[in-house]
Amino acid sequence: MNAFTKRLMAAGAACAAAGPALAQEAMTLDERVNATFASATGWFVNFIFMSIPGTNFPWIVMWLVIGATVFTIYFAAVQFRFFGHAISLVKGDYSDPNDAGEVSHFQALATALSGTVGLGNIAGVAVAVGIGGPGATFWMILAGLLGMASKFTECTLGVKYRNEYPDGTVSGGPMYYISKGFDELGLPGGKILAVMFSIFCILGALGGGNMFQANQAHAQITQITGDFPGWITGLVFAGVVFAVIVGGIKSIARVTEKVVPFMGILYVGASIVVLIVNYDMIGWAFGQIFAGAFTGLGVAGGFVGALIQGFKRAAFSNEAGVGSAAIAHSAVKTKEPITEGFVSLLEPLIDTVVICTMTALVIIISQQLIIDEATGNYMLNEAGTAIATVDGNGGVALTSAAFGSAISWFPFVLAIAVILFAFSTMISWSYYGLKAWTYLFGEGKTTELVFKIIFCIFIVIGAAASLGPVIDFSDAAIFAMAVVNIFCLYFLMKVVRTELNSYSARLKSGEIKKFTH
Amino acid sequence: MAHKIVVGLDGQSSGAKALDYAQNMAKQMGVCELLVVYVIEWSPFSFQTAEENAERHKRREEEITVAKERVVEPALKQLKDVGLTATGVVRHGHVADALDAIAKEHQADQIVVGRSTEGGMTARIFGSSTANLVMNASVPVTVIA
């Protein structure tokens, strides 16, 4: 580590001293990484985002929304019926004191949330609102509410079919419930589907859980320091992540895990401050959201464009139906797998319906998006791909500018938040990816190390590549997980229904009752 | 029904003093049962990484084994050597809450603990475990200096 740090610092110093010549050379390195990356992943991205024939609606977005809707109907709006119960579970009202010391519902929820709350909520929402206009917010909230049912289904199965090893550790997630669940129901192909899921999960971990994070963290840093090559940020991030996941320096991860929740609260707090300062515009902002949801207000692709962006960003942010949360939740010790399902349905609510909506409102209210005064519609940028913004920003820079217009120093706090969020998401996804990797290649020190090193290399690539190809690949890989996961959930959902019926009957009869603490 | 005393241990000298005191008291009473308790400080509302969660069950077992071997079993041996009936309990949680909960569960008549060894800001703001126990316990508490 020491030698590595020294080399890194030397590289940094050399770069600063050598000035423009070296920087220029580095830029071409960034560009080279970028071009290679875009050409290598293009076919995959194109397939995932293929439009339904005769429309410009990507089939994958339809797939996610239909899945969430089916689960909502199949479980008779479980996300609303058991909402109060979910809160009691998180508070620990139903936890047996003799199980104290095991992973609590709260901890499982917090861990899963720290994997999802992050750049999707800050940068992702800015992308959605920047392209789809305020109307995207409406569809994002709707997708968040429906997604609660998907999350419920996958997390219940995650706990039910996890592997418990003799040494007391656990592994769980879609790959386990797909293979075990299909076997149990006598269905063929479980193993193949589990392998497919694992491959996509590894790609998702390297894409959305890694490259996108590194990329946006770099964008945020350059916003403050001025431009410098992405691979430098990438190397620093890779070094720290390497120290945690390979070096086992848990203290860094522990500090992050404790700081991230406070950053989350600070972020929501700051959003509320911006809203309070502009309280007279909240009504107008909601008006824009509703009007935009059904008319598009001049955005590219009209209201369908708004809808696609909203649904896409919601799925990317809360990961409902993707299967990642099932990996995080399966560690909880509970006699009733379904209780973990109830707890997990709070995730899309906190992540999308609360935090993402805050970001969207701040961007809309700060009027960073330029409105054509003659028509009341939004003006498009020169390329016609997104709404023109005051500073020409997109992604995390847009969010930063929006907050900055109300609280001048907030971009600095946001920069720190983004870096920490990016880091904690990377740590979470390194675990998800690792679980998929060990499912494929078996558990063992060497196989684990191989994955961890690959993971760190992709951080550097992610920081060096430009936003477009990275965000496309990240979305595509994460959505590919959802293709396999939701397909399998349709077969396995009856298992969850049996659990749900049995549990709610016992809850009603008083067999399951609160513990008096 | 025999008199039941909960003794809170902390693995340090103050806990040992509490144990000695309870031992003498039990001796004098004649018919008395002792419940030796060690609480591992733990909160269900802390933040952990996914990896820590996956290993939690294993760690918990390890923590309990260590507490039993190093703290509870030597105490039980000391009590049994002088002919007293005693059982041991190890539990995760907040010290004050857990001691009181165990006293209630076992219908104990009183709790004996050592004076708190915590100090500094945390104890000043939130109070020490012993102070919290004294204030909230549902049975009489004896604090040994």
Coordinates of N, CA and C in Angstrom, one line a residue, chain A residues 254-445:
Chain A
R254 N -16.4 1.1 7.7 CA -17.2 1.4 8.8 C -17.5 2.9 9.0
V255 N -16.5 3.7 8.7 CA -16.6 5.1 8.8 C -17.7 5.6 7.8
T256 N -17.5 5.1 6.5 CA -18.4 5.4 5.5 C -19.9 5.0 5.8
E257 N -20.0 3.8 6.3 CA -21.4 3.3 6.7 C -22.0 4.2 7.7
K258 N -21.2 4.8 8.5 CA -21.8 5.7 9.6 C -22.0 7.1 9.1
V259 N -21.2 7.5 8.1 CA -21.3 8.9 7.6 C -22.4 9.0 6.6
V260 N -22.5 7.9 5.8 CA -23.5 8.0 4.7 C -24.9 8.3 5.1
P261 N -25.4 7.6 6.2 CA -26.8 7.9 6.6 C -27.0 9.4 7.0
F262 N -25.9 10.0 7.6 CA -26.0 11.4 8.0 C -26.0 12.3 6.8
M263 N -25.2 11.9 5.8 CA -25.2 12.6 4.5 C -26.6 12.5 3.9
G264 N -27.2 11.4 3.9 CA -28.6 11.2 3.4 C -29.6 12.2 4.0
I265 N -29.5 12.2 5.4 CA -30.4 13.1 6.1 C -30.1 14.5 5.8
L266 N -28.8 14.9 5.7 CA -28.3 16.2 5.4 C -28.9 16.6 4.1
Y267 N -28.8 15.7 3.1 CA -29.3 16.0 1.7 C -30.7 16.3 1.7
V268 N -31.5 15.4 2.4 CA -33.0 15.7 2.4 C -33.2 17.0 3.2
G269 N -32.5 17.2 4.3 CA -32.7 18.4 5.0 C -32.4 19.7 4.2
A270 N -31.3 19.6 3.4 CA -31.0 20.8 2.5 C -32.1 21.0 1.5
S271 N -32.6 19.9 0.9 CA -33.7 20.0 -0.1 C -34.9 20.7 0.6
I272 N -35.2 20.3 1.8 CA -36.3 20.9 2.5 C -36.1 22.4 2.7
V273 N -34.8 22.7 3.0 CA -34.5 24.1 3.2 C -34.8 24.9 1.9
V274 N -34.3 24.3 0.8 CA -34.5 25.0 -0.5 C -36.0 25.1 -0.8
L275 N -36.8 24.1 -0.5 CA -38.2 24.1 -0.7 C -38.9 25.2 0.2
I276 N -38.4 25.3 1.4 CA -39.0 26.3 2.3 C -38.7 27.7 1.9
V277 N -37.5 27.9 1.4 CA -37.1 29.2 1.0 C -38.0 29.6 -0.2
N278 N -38.3 28.6 -1.1 CA -39.1 28.9 -2.3 C -40.5 28.4 -2.1
Y279 N -41.0 28.5 -0.9 CA -42.3 27.8 -0.7 C -43.4 28.2 -1.6
D280 N -43.3 29.5 -2.1 CA -44.4 30.0 -3.0 C -44.3 29.3 -4.4
M281 N -43.2 28.6 -4.6 CA -43.1 27.9 -6.0 C -43.4 26.4 -5.9
I282 N -43.7 25.9 -4.7 CA -43.9 24.4 -4.7 C -45.2 24.0 -5.5
G283 N -46.2 24.8 -5.4 CA -47.4 24.6 -6.1 C -47.2 24.6 -7.6
W284 N -46.4 25.6 -8.0 CA -46.0 25.7 -9.5 C -45.2 24.5 -9.9
A285 N -44.3 24.0 -9.1 CA -43.5 22.9 -9.4 C -44.3 21.6 -9.6
F286 N -45.2 21.4 -8.7 CA -46.1 20.3 -8.8 C -47.0 20.4 -10.1
G287 N -47.4 21.6 -10.4 CA -48.1 21.9 -11.6 C -47.3 21.5 -12.9
Q288 N -46.0 21.8 -12.8 CA -45.1 21.4 -13.9 C -45.0 19.9 -14.0
I289 N -44.9 19.3 -12.9 CA -44.8 17.8 -12.8 C -46.0 17.2 -13.5
F290 N -47.2 17.6 -13.1 CA -48.4 17.0 -13.6 C -48.6 17.3 -15.1
A291 N -48.4 18.6 -15.4 CA -48.6 18.9 -16.8 C -47.6 18.2 -17.7
G292 N -46.3 18.1 -17.2 CA -45.3 17.5 -18.0 C -45.5 16.0 -18.1
A293 N -46.1 15.4 -17.1 CA -46.3 14.0 -17.1 C -47.2 13.5 -18.3
F294 N -48.2 14.4 -18.6 CA -49.1 14.0 -19.7 C -49.0 14.7 -21.0
T295 N -48.2 15.8 -21.0 CA -48.0 16.5 -22.3 C -46.5 16.6 -22.7
G296 N -45.6 16.4 -21.7 CA -44.2 16.5 -22.0 C -43.6 17.9 -21.9
L297 N -44.5 18.9 -22.1 CA -44.0 20.3 -22.1 C -42.9 20.5 -23.1
G298 N -43.0 19.9 -24.2 CA -42.0 20.2 -25.3 C -40.7 19.4 -25.2
V299 N -40.6 18.4 -24.3 CA -39.3 17.6 -24.2 C -39.2 16.7 -25.4
A300 N -38.0 16.2 -25.6 CA -37.8 15.2 -26.7 C -38.6 14.0 -26.4
G301 N -39.4 13.6 -27.4 CA -40.2 12.4 -27.3 C -41.5 12.6 -26.6
G302 N -41.9 13.9 -26.3 CA -43.2 14.2 -25.7 C -43.4 13.5 -24.4
F303 N -44.6 13.2 -24.0 CA -44.9 12.7 -22.7 C -44.3 11.3 -22.6
V304 N -44.2 10.5 -23.7 CA -43.6 9.2 -23.7 C -42.2 9.3 -23.2
G305 N -41.5 10.4 -23.7 CA -40.1 10.6 -23.3 C -40.0 10.8 -21.8
A306 N -41.0 11.6 -21.3 CA -41.0 11.9 -19.9 C -41.2 10.6 -19.1
L307 N -42.1 9.8 -19.6 CA -42.5 8.5 -18.9 C -41.3 7.6 -18.9
I308 N -40.6 7.4 -20.1 CA -39.5 6.5 -20.2 C -38.4 6.9 -19.2
Q309 N -38.1 8.2 -19.2 CA -37.0 8.7 -18.3 C -37.4 8.5 -16.9
G310 N -38.6 8.8 -16.5 CA -39.0 8.6 -15.1 C -38.9 7.2 -14.7
F311 N -39.5 6.2 -15.5 CA -39.4 4.8 -15.2 C -38.0 4.3 -15.1
K312 N -37.2 4.7 -16.1 CA -35.8 4.3 -16.2 C -35.0 4.7 -14.9
R313 N -35.1 5.9 -14.6 CA -34.4 6.5 -13.4 C -34.8 5.8 -12.1
A314 N -36.2 5.6 -12.0 CA -36.7 5.0 -10.8 C -36.1 3.6 -10.6
A315 N -36.1 2.9 -11.7 CA -35.6 1.5 -11.6 C -34.1 1.5 -11.3
F316 N -33.4 2.4 -11.9 CA -32.0 2.5 -11.7 C -31.6 2.9 -10.3
S317 N -32.5 3.8 -9.7 CA -32.2 4.3 -8.4 C -32.6 3.3 -7.3
N318 N -33.8 2.8 -7.4 CA -34.3 1.9 -6.3 C -34.0 0.4 -6.5
E319 N -33.7 0.1 -7.8 CA -33.3 -1.3 -8.1 C -34.4 -2.3 -7.8
A320 N -35.6 -1.9 -7.8 CA -36.7 -2.9 -7.5 C -36.9 -3.8 -8.7
G321 N -36.9 -5.1 -8.5 CA -37.0 -6.0 -9.6 C -35.7 -6.5 -10.1
V322 N -34.6 -5.7 -9.7 CA -33.3 -6.0 -10.3 C -32.7 -7.2 -9.5
G323 N -33.0 -7.3 -8.3 CA -32.5 -8.5 -7.5 C -31.3 -8.2 -6.6
S324 N -30.7 -7.0 -6.7 CA -29.6 -6.7 -5.9 C -29.9 -6.7 -4.4
A325 N -31.1 -6.1 -4.1 CA -31.5 -5.9 -2.7 C -31.6 -7.3 -2.0
A326 N -32.1 -8.3 -2.8 CA -32.3 -9.6 -2.2 C -31.0 -10.2 -1.7
I327 N -29.9 -9.8 -2.3 CA -28.5 -10.2 -1.8 C -28.3 -9.6 -0.5
A328 N -28.5 -8.3 -0.4 CA -28.2 -7.5 0.8 C -29.2 -8.0 2.0
H329 N -30.4 -8.2 1.7 CA -31.4 -8.6 2.7 C -31.3 -10.0 3.2
S330 N -30.6 -10.9 2.5 CA -30.7 -12.3 2.9 C -29.9 -12.6 4.1
A331 N -29.1 -11.6 4.6 CA -28.3 -11.8 5.8 C -29.1 -11.8 7.1
V332 N -30.3 -11.3 7.1 CA -31.0 -11.1 8.3 C -31.5 -12.5 8.9
K333 N -31.4 -12.6 10.2 CA -31.8 -13.8 10.9 C -33.3 -13.7 11.3
T334 N -34.1 -14.4 10.7 CA -35.5 -14.4 11.0 C -36.2 -15.7 10.7
K335 N -37.1 -16.0 11.6 CA -37.9 -17.3 11.3 C -38.9 -17.1 10.2
E336 N -39.2 -15.9 9.9 CA -40.2 -15.6 8.9 C -39.6 -14.8 7.8
P337 N -39.3 -15.5 6.7 CA -38.6 -14.8 5.5 C -39.5 -13.6 5.1
I338 N -40.8 -13.7 5.2 CA -41.7 -12.7 4.7 C -41.5 -11.3 5.4
T339 N -41.1 -11.4 6.7 CA -40.9 -10.1 7.4 C -39.8 -9.3 6.7
E340 N -38.8 -9.9 6.2 CA -37.8 -9.2 5.5 C -38.3 -8.6 4.2
G341 N -39.3 -9.3 3.6 CA -40.0 -8.7 2.4 C -40.7 -7.4 2.8
F342 N -41.4 -7.5 3.9 CA -42.2 -6.3 4.4 C -41.2 -5.1 4.6
V343 N -40.1 -5.4 5.3 CA -39.1 -4.3 5.6 C -38.6 -3.7 4.3
S344 N -38.3 -4.6 3.3 CA -37.6 -4.1 2.1 C -38.6 -3.3 1.3
L345 N -39.9 -3.4 1.4 CA -40.7 -2.6 0.6 C -40.7 -1.1 1.0
L346 N -40.0 -0.8 2.1 CA -39.8 0.6 2.5 C -38.7 1.3 1.6
E347 N -37.9 0.4 1.1 CA -36.7 1.0 0.3 C -37.1 1.8 -0.9
P348 N -37.9 1.3 -1.8 CA -38.3 2.2 -2.9 C -39.0 3.5 -2.5
L349 N -39.7 3.4 -1.4 CA -40.4 4.5 -0.8 C -39.4 5.6 -0.4
I350 N -38.4 5.2 0.4 CA -37.4 6.1 0.9 C -36.6 6.6 -0.2
D351 N -36.1 5.7 -1.0 CA -35.2 6.0 -2.1 C -35.8 6.9 -3.2
T352 N -36.9 6.4 -3.7 CA -37.5 7.1 -4.9 C -38.5 8.1 -4.5
V353 N -39.5 7.7 -3.7 CA -40.7 8.6 -3.5 C -40.2 9.8 -2.6
V354 N -39.3 9.6 -1.7 CA -38.9 10.7 -0.9 C -37.6 11.4 -1.5
I355 N -36.5 10.7 -1.6 CA -35.2 11.3 -1.9 C -35.2 11.8 -3.3
C356 N -35.6 10.9 -4.3 CA -35.5 11.3 -5.7 C -36.5 12.5 -6.0
T357 N -37.6 12.5 -5.3 CA -38.6 13.5 -5.5 C -38.0 14.9 -5.0
M358 N -37.3 14.8 -3.9 CA -36.7 16.0 -3.4 C -35.7 16.6 -4.4
T359 N -34.8 15.8 -5.0 CA -33.9 16.3 -6.0 C -34.7 16.9 -7.2
A360 N -35.7 16.2 -7.6 CA -36.4 16.7 -8.8 C -37.1 18.1 -8.5
L361 N -37.7 18.2 -7.3 CA -38.3 19.4 -6.9 C -37.3 20.6 -6.8
V362 N -36.1 20.3 -6.3 CA -35.1 21.3 -6.2 C -34.6 21.8 -7.6
I363 N -34.5 20.8 -8.5 CA -34.0 21.2 -9.8 C -35.1 22.0 -10.5
I364 N -36.4 21.6 -10.4 CA -37.5 22.3 -11.0 C -37.6 23.8 -10.4
I365 N -37.6 23.8 -9.1 CA -37.8 25.1 -8.4 C -36.7 26.1 -8.7
S366 N -35.5 25.6 -8.8 CA -34.3 26.5 -9.0 C -34.3 27.0 -10.4
Q367 N -35.2 26.5 -11.2 CA -35.3 27.0 -12.6 C -34.0 26.9 -13.4
Q368 N -33.3 25.8 -13.2 CA -32.1 25.6 -14.0 C -32.5 25.2 -15.4
L369 N -33.7 24.6 -15.6 CA -34.1 24.2 -16.9 C -34.8 25.5 -17.6
I370 N -34.3 25.8 -18.8 CA -34.8 27.0 -19.5 C -36.1 26.8 -20.1
I371 N -37.0 27.7 -19.8 CA -38.4 27.7 -20.3 C -38.5 28.7 -21.4
D372 N -39.1 28.3 -22.5 CA -39.4 29.3 -23.6 C -40.6 30.1 -23.2
E373 N -40.4 31.4 -22.9 CA -41.4 32.2 -22.4 C -42.6 32.3 -23.3
A374 N -42.4 32.3 -24.6 CA -43.5 32.4 -25.5 C -44.5 31.3 -25.4
T375 N -44.0 30.0 -25.3 CA -44.9 28.9 -25.3 C -45.1 28.2 -24.0
G376 N -44.2 28.5 -23.0 CA -44.3 27.9 -21.7 C -43.7 26.5 -21.7
N377 N -43.2 26.1 -22.9 CA -42.6 24.8 -23.0 C -41.1 24.9 -22.7
Y378 N -40.4 23.8 -22.5 CA -39.0 23.8 -22.2 C -38.2 23.9 -23.5
M379 N -37.1 24.6 -23.5 CA -36.3 24.7 -24.7 C -35.3 23.5 -24.7
L380 N -35.1 23.0 -25.9 CA -34.1 21.9 -26.0 C -32.7 22.5 -26.3
N381 N -31.7 21.7 -26.0 CA -30.3 22.1 -26.3 C -30.1 22.0 -27.8
E382 N -28.9 22.4 -28.2 CA -28.6 22.4 -29.6 C -28.8 21.1 -30.3
A383 N -28.3 20.0 -29.6 CA -28.4 18.7 -30.2 C -29.9 18.2 -30.2
G384 N -30.7 18.8 -29.4 CA -32.1 18.4 -29.3 C -32.4 17.2 -28.5
T385 N -31.3 16.8 -27.7 CA -31.4 15.6 -26.9 C -31.9 15.8 -25.5
A386 N -31.7 17.0 -24.9 CA -32.1 17.3 -23.6 C -32.5 18.7 -23.5
I387 N -33.1 19.1 -22.3 CA -33.5 20.4 -22.1 C -32.3 21.3 -21.9
A388 N -32.3 22.5 -22.4 CA -31.2 23.4 -22.2 C -31.2 23.9 -20.8
T389 N -30.0 23.9 -20.2 CA -30.0 24.4 -18.8 C -29.2 25.7 -18.7
V390 N -29.3 26.4 -17.6 CA -28.7 27.7 -17.4 C -27.2 27.7 -17.7
D391 N -26.5 26.7 -17.1 CA -25.0 26.6 -17.3 C -24.7 25.5 -18.3
G392 N -25.6 24.9 -19.0 CA -25.3 23.8 -19.9 C -24.9 22.5 -19.2
N393 N -25.3 22.4 -18.0 CA -24.9 21.2 -17.2 C -25.9 20.1 -17.4
G394 N -25.5 18.9 -17.1 CA -26.4 17.7 -17.0 C -25.9 16.8 -15.9
G395 N -26.6 15.8 -15.5 CA -26.2 14.9 -14.5 C -26.0 15.6 -13.1
V396 N -24.9 15.1 -12.4 CA -24.7 15.6 -11.1 C -24.4 17.1 -11.1
A397 N -23.8 17.6 -12.1 CA -23.5 19.1 -12.2 C -24.8 19.9 -12.2
L398 N -25.8 19.4 -12.8 CA -27.1 20.1 -12.8 C -27.7 20.2 -11.4
T399 N -27.7 19.0 -10.7 CA -28.2 19.0 -9.3 C -27.4 20.0 -8.4
S400 N -26.1 20.0 -8.6 CA -25.2 20.8 -7.9 C -25.5 22.3 -8.1
A401 N -25.7 22.6 -9.4 CA -26.0 24.0 -9.7 C -27.4 24.4 -9.1
A402 N -28.3 23.5 -9.1 CA -29.6 23.8 -8.6 C -29.6 24.1 -7.1
F403 N -28.8 23.3 -6.4 CA -28.7 23.6 -4.9 C -27.9 24.8 -4.7
G404 N -26.8 25.0 -5.5 CA -26.0 26.2 -5.4 C -26.7 27.5 -5.6
S405 N -27.8 27.5 -6.4 CA -28.5 28.7 -6.7 C -29.3 29.1 -5.4
A406 N -29.5 28.2 -4.5 CA -30.3 28.5 -3.3 C -29.3 28.6 -2.1
I407 N -28.4 27.7 -2.0 CA -27.5 27.7 -0.9 C -26.1 27.6 -1.5
S408 N -25.4 28.8 -1.5 CA -24.2 28.9 -2.3 C -23.1 27.9 -1.9
W409 N -23.0 27.6 -0.6 CA -21.9 26.7 -0.2 C -22.3 25.2 -0.4
F410 N -23.6 24.9 -0.7 CA -24.0 23.5 -0.7 C -23.3 22.6 -1.7
P411 N -22.9 23.2 -2.9 CA -22.2 22.3 -3.8 C -21.0 21.6 -3.2
F412 N -20.3 22.2 -2.2 CA -19.2 21.6 -1.6 C -19.6 20.4 -0.7
V413 N -20.7 20.6 0.0 CA -21.2 19.5 0.8 C -21.7 18.4 -0.1
L414 N -22.3 18.8 -1.2 CA -22.8 17.8 -2.1 C -21.7 17.0 -2.7
A415 N -20.6 17.7 -3.0 CA -19.4 17.0 -3.5 C -18.9 15.9 -2.6
I416 N -18.9 16.3 -1.3 CA -18.5 15.3 -0.3 C -19.5 14.1 -0.3
A417 N -20.8 14.5 -0.3 CA -21.8 13.5 -0.2 C -21.7 12.6 -1.4
V418 N -21.5 13.2 -2.6 CA -21.5 12.4 -3.8 C -20.3 11.4 -3.7
I419 N -19.2 11.9 -3.3 CA -18.0 11.0 -3.2 C -18.2 9.8 -2.2
L420 N -18.8 10.2 -1.0 CA -19.1 9.2 0.0 C -20.2 8.2 -0.5
F421 N -21.3 8.7 -1.1 CA -22.3 7.9 -1.7 C -21.7 6.9 -2.7
A422 N -20.9 7.5 -3.6 CA -20.3 6.7 -4.7 C -19.5 5.6 -4.0
F423 N -18.7 5.9 -3.0 CA -17.9 5.0 -2.4 C -18.7 3.9 -1.7
S424 N -19.7 4.2 -1.0 CA -20.5 3.2 -0.2 C -21.3 2.3 -1.2
T425 N -21.7 2.9 -2.3 CA -22.4 2.1 -3.4 C -21.4 1.1 -4.0
M426 N -20.2 1.6 -4.2 CA -19.2 0.7 -4.8 C -18.9 -0.5 -3.8
I427 N -18.8 -0.2 -2.5 CA -18.5 -1.3 -1.6 C -19.7 -2.2 -1.6
S428 N -20.9 -1.7 -1.6 CA -22.1 -2.6 -1.6 C -22.1 -3.5 -2.8
W429 N -21.9 -2.8 -4.0 CA -22.0 -3.6 -5.2 C -20.8 -4.5 -5.4
S430 N -19.7 -4.2 -4.8 CA -18.6 -5.2 -4.8 C -19.0 -6.4 -4.1
Y431 N -19.8 -6.3 -3.1 CA -20.3 -7.5 -2.4 C -21.3 -8.3 -3.3
Y432 N -22.2 -7.5 -3.9 CA -23.2 -8.2 -4.7 C -22.5 -8.9 -5.9
G433 N -21.6 -8.2 -6.5 CA -20.9 -8.8 -7.6 C -20.1 -10.0 -7.2
L434 N -19.5 -9.9 -6.0 CA -18.7 -11.0 -5.5 C -19.6 -12.3 -5.2
K435 N -20.8 -12.0 -4.7 CA -21.7 -13.2 -4.4 C -22.0 -13.9 -5.7
A436 N -22.3 -13.1 -6.8 CA -22.6 -13.7 -8.1 C -21.4 -14.4 -8.6
W437 N -20.2 -13.8 -8.4 CA -19.0 -14.4 -8.9 C -18.7 -15.7 -8.2
T438 N -18.8 -15.8 -6.9 CA -18.6 -17.0 -6.1 C -19.6 -18.0 -6.4
Y439 N -20.8 -17.6 -6.8 CA -21.9 -18.6 -7.2 C -21.4 -19.3 -8.4
L440 N -20.8 -18.5 -9.4 CA -20.3 -19.1 -10.6 C -19.1 -20.0 -10.4
F441 N -18.1 -19.4 -9.7 CA -16.8 -20.0 -9.7 C -16.4 -20.6 -8.4
G442 N -17.4 -20.7 -7.4 CA -17.1 -21.3 -6.1 C -16.4 -20.4 -5.2
E443 N -16.7 -20.6 -3.9 CA -16.1 -19.7 -2.9 C -14.6 -20.1 -2.6
G444 N -13.8 -19.1 -2.4 CA -12.4 -19.4 -2.2 C -11.6 -18.1 -2.3
K445 N -10.5 -18.1 -1.6 CA -9.8 -16.8 -1.5 C -9.3 -16.3 -2.9

